[in-house]
C-alpha cells in the first residue's frame, strides 16, 4: 500500500484504575485515501465498541467526532457502520459514547497520537466502500477532462 495515499486510523480503549491507566485493547489499520474522515471516525468507534463488548462493566468511549455521534443518534441513518453501532449499543447497555470537545491537553491524546503514528507502519490495510463524496469528485473530474 502506498503510504503517500494512505490515511491512518486507530482505536484504543483505556481502562483506568485510580490514577494509573492501562491499554486493555488496541486496534490499528490503514485506510485508502478515498476513505473519508467520517468513515475513519465511525469505524474507530465501532471497533472500540466491539472490543469493549466483552467487558461487563460500565465503559465510556470518548470521541472528538461530534458528526459521528450525531449520526449514531439518528435513527434514520442509512450508513451501514452507523447502523451496526446502533445495534451494538442496544445490545451492550454498559457501553456509553461521550463527546470530547477537543483532545488537546488530555493525557490519553498523547497515547492516541503514538498509536496513530505506529499504524502508519504496523497497521493492516482495511478496505471500506468508497464514500459518495469521493465518487462524486471522481465523476466530476472525469467529466471535466472530456
PDB file of C-alpha atoms in Angstrom:
ATOM      1  CA  UNK A   1       0.000   0.000   0.000  1.00  0.00           C
ATOM      2  CA  UNK A   2       1.403   3.418  -0.991  1.00  0.00           C
ATOM      3  CA  UNK A   3       1.946   5.343   2.274  1.00  0.00           C
ATOM      4  CA  UNK A   4       1.520   8.680   0.479  1.00  0.00           C
ATOM      5  CA  UNK A   5      -2.008   7.644  -0.459  1.00  0.00           C
ATOM      6  CA  UNK A   6      -2.884   6.284   2.963  1.00  0.00           C
ATOM      7  CA  UNK A   7      -4.907   7.697   5.811  1.00  0.00           C
ATOM      8  CA  UNK A   8      -4.307   6.274   9.238  1.00  0.00           C
ATOM      9  CA  UNK A   9      -6.987   5.135  11.630  1.00  0.00           C
ATOM     10  CA  UNK A  10      -6.522   3.859  15.122  1.00  0.00           C
ATOM     11  CA  UNK A  11      -8.747   2.981  18.039  1.00  0.00           C
ATOM     12  CA  UNK A  12      -7.905   2.141  21.580  1.00  0.00           C
ATOM     13  CA  UNK A  13      -9.658   1.626  24.869  1.00  0.00           C
ATOM     14  CA  UNK A  14      -8.119   2.605  28.171  1.00  0.00           C
ATOM     15  CA  UNK A  15      -9.364   1.212  31.469  1.00  0.00           C
ATOM     16  CA  UNK A  16      -8.500   3.348  34.475  1.00  0.00           C
ATOM     17  CA  UNK A  17      -7.663   2.159  37.961  1.00  0.00           C
ATOM     18  CA  UNK A  18      -7.290   5.257  40.096  1.00  0.00           C
ATOM     19  CA  UNK A  19      -4.512   7.337  38.557  1.00  0.00           C
ATOM     20  CA  UNK A  20      -2.810   4.590  36.537  1.00  0.00           C
ATOM     21  CA  UNK A  21      -4.046   3.746  33.058  1.00  0.00           C
ATOM     22  CA  UNK A  22      -3.587   0.586  31.102  1.00  0.00           C
ATOM     23  CA  UNK A  23      -4.457  -0.031  27.483  1.00  0.00           C
ATOM     24  CA  UNK A  24      -6.559  -3.179  27.502  1.00  0.00           C
ATOM     25  CA  UNK A  25      -7.261  -3.325  23.787  1.00  0.00           C
ATOM     26  CA  UNK A  26      -5.745  -1.722  20.734  1.00  0.00           C
ATOM     27  CA  UNK A  27      -6.652  -1.891  17.063  1.00  0.00           C
ATOM     28  CA  UNK A  28      -4.988  -0.085  14.183  1.00  0.00           C
ATOM     29  CA  UNK A  29      -5.460  -0.028  10.452  1.00  0.00           C
ATOM     30  CA  UNK A  30      -4.636   1.954   7.348  1.00  0.00           C
ATOM     31  CA  UNK A  31      -7.399   3.271   5.127  1.00  0.00           C
ATOM     32  CA  UNK A  32      -7.130   4.142   1.456  1.00  0.00           C
ATOM     33  CA  UNK A  33      -7.057   7.867   0.640  1.00  0.00           C
ATOM     34  CA  UNK A  34     -10.541   7.613  -0.842  1.00  0.00           C
ATOM     35  CA  UNK A  35     -11.943   6.981   2.640  1.00  0.00           C
ATOM     36  CA  UNK A  36     -13.443   9.971   4.389  1.00  0.00           C
ATOM     37  CA  UNK A  37     -12.539  11.257   7.843  1.00  0.00           C
ATOM     38  CA  UNK A  38     -16.121  10.423   8.873  1.00  0.00           C
ATOM     39  CA  UNK A  39     -15.609   6.799   7.793  1.00  0.00           C
ATOM     40  CA  UNK A  40     -12.380   6.623   9.793  1.00  0.00           C
ATOM     41  CA  UNK A  41     -14.021   8.077  12.903  1.00  0.00           C
ATOM     42  CA  UNK A  42     -17.115   5.872  12.717  1.00  0.00           C
ATOM     43  CA  UNK A  43     -15.035   2.737  12.088  1.00  0.00           C
ATOM     44  CA  UNK A  44     -12.817   3.521  15.094  1.00  0.00           C
ATOM     45  CA  UNK A  45     -15.929   3.896  17.273  1.00  0.00           C
ATOM     46  CA  UNK A  46     -17.334   0.584  16.018  1.00  0.00           C
ATOM     47  CA  UNK A  47     -14.091  -1.249  16.702  1.00  0.00           C
ATOM     48  CA  UNK A  48     -13.842   0.270  20.194  1.00  0.00           C
ATOM     49  CA  UNK A  49     -17.416  -0.861  20.950  1.00  0.00           C
ATOM     50  CA  UNK A  50     -16.647  -4.379  19.723  1.00  0.00           C
ATOM     51  CA  UNK A  51     -13.532  -4.541  21.915  1.00  0.00           C
ATOM     52  CA  UNK A  52     -15.471  -3.222  24.939  1.00  0.00           C
ATOM     53  CA  UNK A  53     -18.451  -5.531  24.445  1.00  0.00           C
ATOM     54  CA  UNK A  54     -16.773  -8.418  26.284  1.00  0.00           C
ATOM     55  CA  UNK A  55     -16.058  -6.245  29.328  1.00  0.00           C
ATOM     56  CA  UNK A  56     -19.036  -6.469  31.613  1.00  0.00           C
ATOM     57  CA  UNK A  57     -18.597  -3.206  33.452  1.00  0.00           C
ATOM     58  CA  UNK A  58     -19.543   0.386  32.580  1.00  0.00           C
ATOM     59  CA  UNK A  59     -17.412   1.642  29.689  1.00  0.00           C
ATOM     60  CA  UNK A  60     -17.181   5.172  28.313  1.00  0.00           C
ATOM     61  CA  UNK A  61     -15.810   5.618  24.811  1.00  0.00           C
ATOM     62  CA  UNK A  62     -14.688   9.186  24.183  1.00  0.00           C
ATOM     63  CA  UNK A  63     -14.511  10.776  20.737  1.00  0.00           C
ATOM     64  CA  UNK A  64     -13.985  14.305  19.449  1.00  0.00           C
ATOM     65  CA  UNK A  65     -16.106  13.496  16.386  1.00  0.00           C
ATOM     66  CA  UNK A  66     -19.412  15.243  17.006  1.00  0.00           C
ATOM     67  CA  UNK A  67     -20.589  14.372  13.483  1.00  0.00           C
ATOM     68  CA  UNK A  68     -20.145  10.664  14.245  1.00  0.00           C
ATOM     69  CA  UNK A  69     -22.104  10.935  17.484  1.00  0.00           C
ATOM     70  CA  UNK A  70     -24.895  12.861  15.738  1.00  0.00           C
ATOM     71  CA  UNK A  71     -25.081  10.189  13.023  1.00  0.00           C
ATOM     72  CA  UNK A  72     -25.264   7.455  15.668  1.00  0.00           C
ATOM     73  CA  UNK A  73     -28.120   9.315  17.381  1.00  0.00           C
ATOM     74  CA  UNK A  74     -30.050   9.483  14.090  1.00  0.00           C
ATOM     75  CA  UNK A  75     -32.450   6.506  13.971  1.00  0.00           C
ATOM     76  CA  UNK A  76     -32.941   7.071  10.218  1.00  0.00           C
ATOM     77  CA  UNK A  77     -29.257   6.845   9.311  1.00  0.00           C
ATOM     78  CA  UNK A  78     -28.580   4.809   6.166  1.00  0.00           C
ATOM     79  CA  UNK A  79     -24.839   4.445   6.808  1.00  0.00           C
ATOM     80  CA  UNK A  80     -24.112   0.735   7.320  1.00  0.00           C
ATOM     81  CA  UNK A  81     -21.447   1.174  10.002  1.00  0.00           C
ATOM     82  CA  UNK A  82     -23.647   3.635  11.898  1.00  0.00           C
ATOM     83  CA  UNK A  83     -26.464   1.067  11.839  1.00  0.00           C
ATOM     84  CA  UNK A  84     -24.061  -1.597  13.155  1.00  0.00           C
ATOM     85  CA  UNK A  85     -23.060   0.731  16.002  1.00  0.00           C
ATOM     86  CA  UNK A  86     -26.700   1.409  16.881  1.00  0.00           C
ATOM     87  CA  UNK A  87     -27.389  -2.331  17.095  1.00  0.00           C
ATOM     88  CA  UNK A  88     -24.246  -2.946  19.174  1.00  0.00           C
ATOM     89  CA  UNK A  89     -25.154  -0.181  21.620  1.00  0.00           C
ATOM     90  CA  UNK A  90     -28.688  -1.559  22.027  1.00  0.00           C
ATOM     91  CA  UNK A  91     -27.308  -4.962  22.976  1.00  0.00           C
ATOM     92  CA  UNK A  92     -24.487  -3.640  25.190  1.00  0.00           C
ATOM     93  CA  UNK A  93     -26.122  -1.151  27.541  1.00  0.00           C
ATOM     94  CA  UNK A  94     -22.952  -0.873  29.659  1.00  0.00           C
ATOM     95  CA  UNK A  95     -21.158   0.967  26.817  1.00  0.00           C
ATOM     96  CA  UNK A  96     -21.671   4.722  26.548  1.00  0.00           C
ATOM     97  CA  UNK A  97     -20.342   7.164  23.965  1.00  0.00           C
ATOM     98  CA  UNK A  98     -19.179  10.593  25.080  1.00  0.00           C
ATOM     99  CA  UNK A  99     -18.074  13.707  23.225  1.00  0.00           C
ATOM    100  CA  UNK A 100     -14.713  15.285  23.997  1.00  0.00           C
ATOM    101  CA  UNK A 101     -14.708  18.889  22.767  1.00  0.00           C
ATOM    102  CA  UNK A 102     -11.025  18.802  21.848  1.00  0.00           C
ATOM    103  CA  UNK A 103      -8.458  16.136  22.686  1.00  0.00           C
ATOM    104  CA  UNK A 104      -5.681  18.697  23.242  1.00  0.00           C
ATOM    105  CA  UNK A 105      -4.307  18.688  26.771  1.00  0.00           C
ATOM    106  CA  UNK A 106      -5.564  15.210  27.673  1.00  0.00           C
ATOM    107  CA  UNK A 107      -3.019  12.592  28.659  1.00  0.00           C
ATOM    108  CA  UNK A 108      -4.785   9.966  26.521  1.00  0.00           C
ATOM    109  CA  UNK A 109      -4.328  12.122  23.439  1.00  0.00           C
ATOM    110  CA  UNK A 110      -0.581  11.519  23.579  1.00  0.00           C
ATOM    111  CA  UNK A 111      -1.264   7.767  23.638  1.00  0.00           C
ATOM    112  CA  UNK A 112      -3.676   8.079  20.693  1.00  0.00           C
ATOM    113  CA  UNK A 113      -1.148  10.088  18.697  1.00  0.00           C
ATOM    114  CA  UNK A 114       1.542   7.463  19.328  1.00  0.00           C
ATOM    115  CA  UNK A 115      -0.781   4.614  18.245  1.00  0.00           C
ATOM    116  CA  UNK A 116      -1.735   6.546  15.104  1.00  0.00           C
ATOM    117  CA  UNK A 117       1.939   7.019  14.207  1.00  0.00           C
ATOM    118  CA  UNK A 118       2.585   3.300  14.746  1.00  0.00           C
ATOM    119  CA  UNK A 119      -0.354   2.439  12.477  1.00  0.00           C
ATOM    120  CA  UNK A 120       1.483   4.019   9.534  1.00  0.00           C
ATOM    121  CA  UNK A 121       3.953   1.132   9.598  1.00  0.00           C
ATOM    122  CA  UNK A 122       2.208  -1.566  11.649  1.00  0.00           C
ATOM    123  CA  UNK A 123      -1.464  -1.131  10.759  1.00  0.00           C
ATOM    124  CA  UNK A 124      -3.093  -3.616   8.414  1.00  0.00           C
ATOM    125  CA  UNK A 125      -4.840  -2.258   5.299  1.00  0.00           C
ATOM    126  CA  UNK A 126      -8.611  -2.056   5.785  1.00  0.00           C
ATOM    127  CA  UNK A 127     -10.904  -1.649   2.799  1.00  0.00           C
ATOM    128  CA  UNK A 128     -14.119   0.327   3.067  1.00  0.00           C
ATOM    129  CA  UNK A 129     -16.634   1.157   0.346  1.00  0.00           C
ATOM    130  CA  UNK A 130     -15.821   4.427  -1.396  1.00  0.00           C
ATOM    131  CA  UNK A 131     -17.818   7.300   0.137  1.00  0.00           C
ATOM    132  CA  UNK A 132     -20.311   9.160  -2.022  1.00  0.00           C
ATOM    133  CA  UNK A 133     -18.217  12.345  -1.792  1.00  0.00           C
ATOM    134  CA  UNK A 134     -15.248  10.532  -3.376  1.00  0.00           C
ATOM    135  CA  UNK A 135     -17.371   9.061  -6.160  1.00  0.00           C
ATOM    136  CA  UNK A 136     -18.901  12.471  -6.941  1.00  0.00           C
ATOM    137  CA  UNK A 137     -15.433  14.043  -7.131  1.00  0.00           C
ATOM    138  CA  UNK A 138     -14.233  11.267  -9.468  1.00  0.00           C
ATOM    139  CA  UNK A 139     -17.247  11.720 -11.776  1.00  0.00           C
ATOM    140  CA  UNK A 140     -16.767  15.492 -11.804  1.00  0.00           C
ATOM    141  CA  UNK A 141     -13.053  15.100 -12.599  1.00  0.00           C
ATOM    142  CA  UNK A 142     -13.807  12.658 -15.422  1.00  0.00           C
ATOM    143  CA  UNK A 143     -16.492  14.956 -16.850  1.00  0.00           C
ATOM    144  CA  UNK A 144     -14.148  17.955 -16.849  1.00  0.00           C
ATOM    145  CA  UNK A 145     -11.407  16.017 -18.617  1.00  0.00           C
ATOM    146  CA  UNK A 146     -13.709  15.070 -21.502  1.00  0.00           C
TER     147      UNK A 146
END
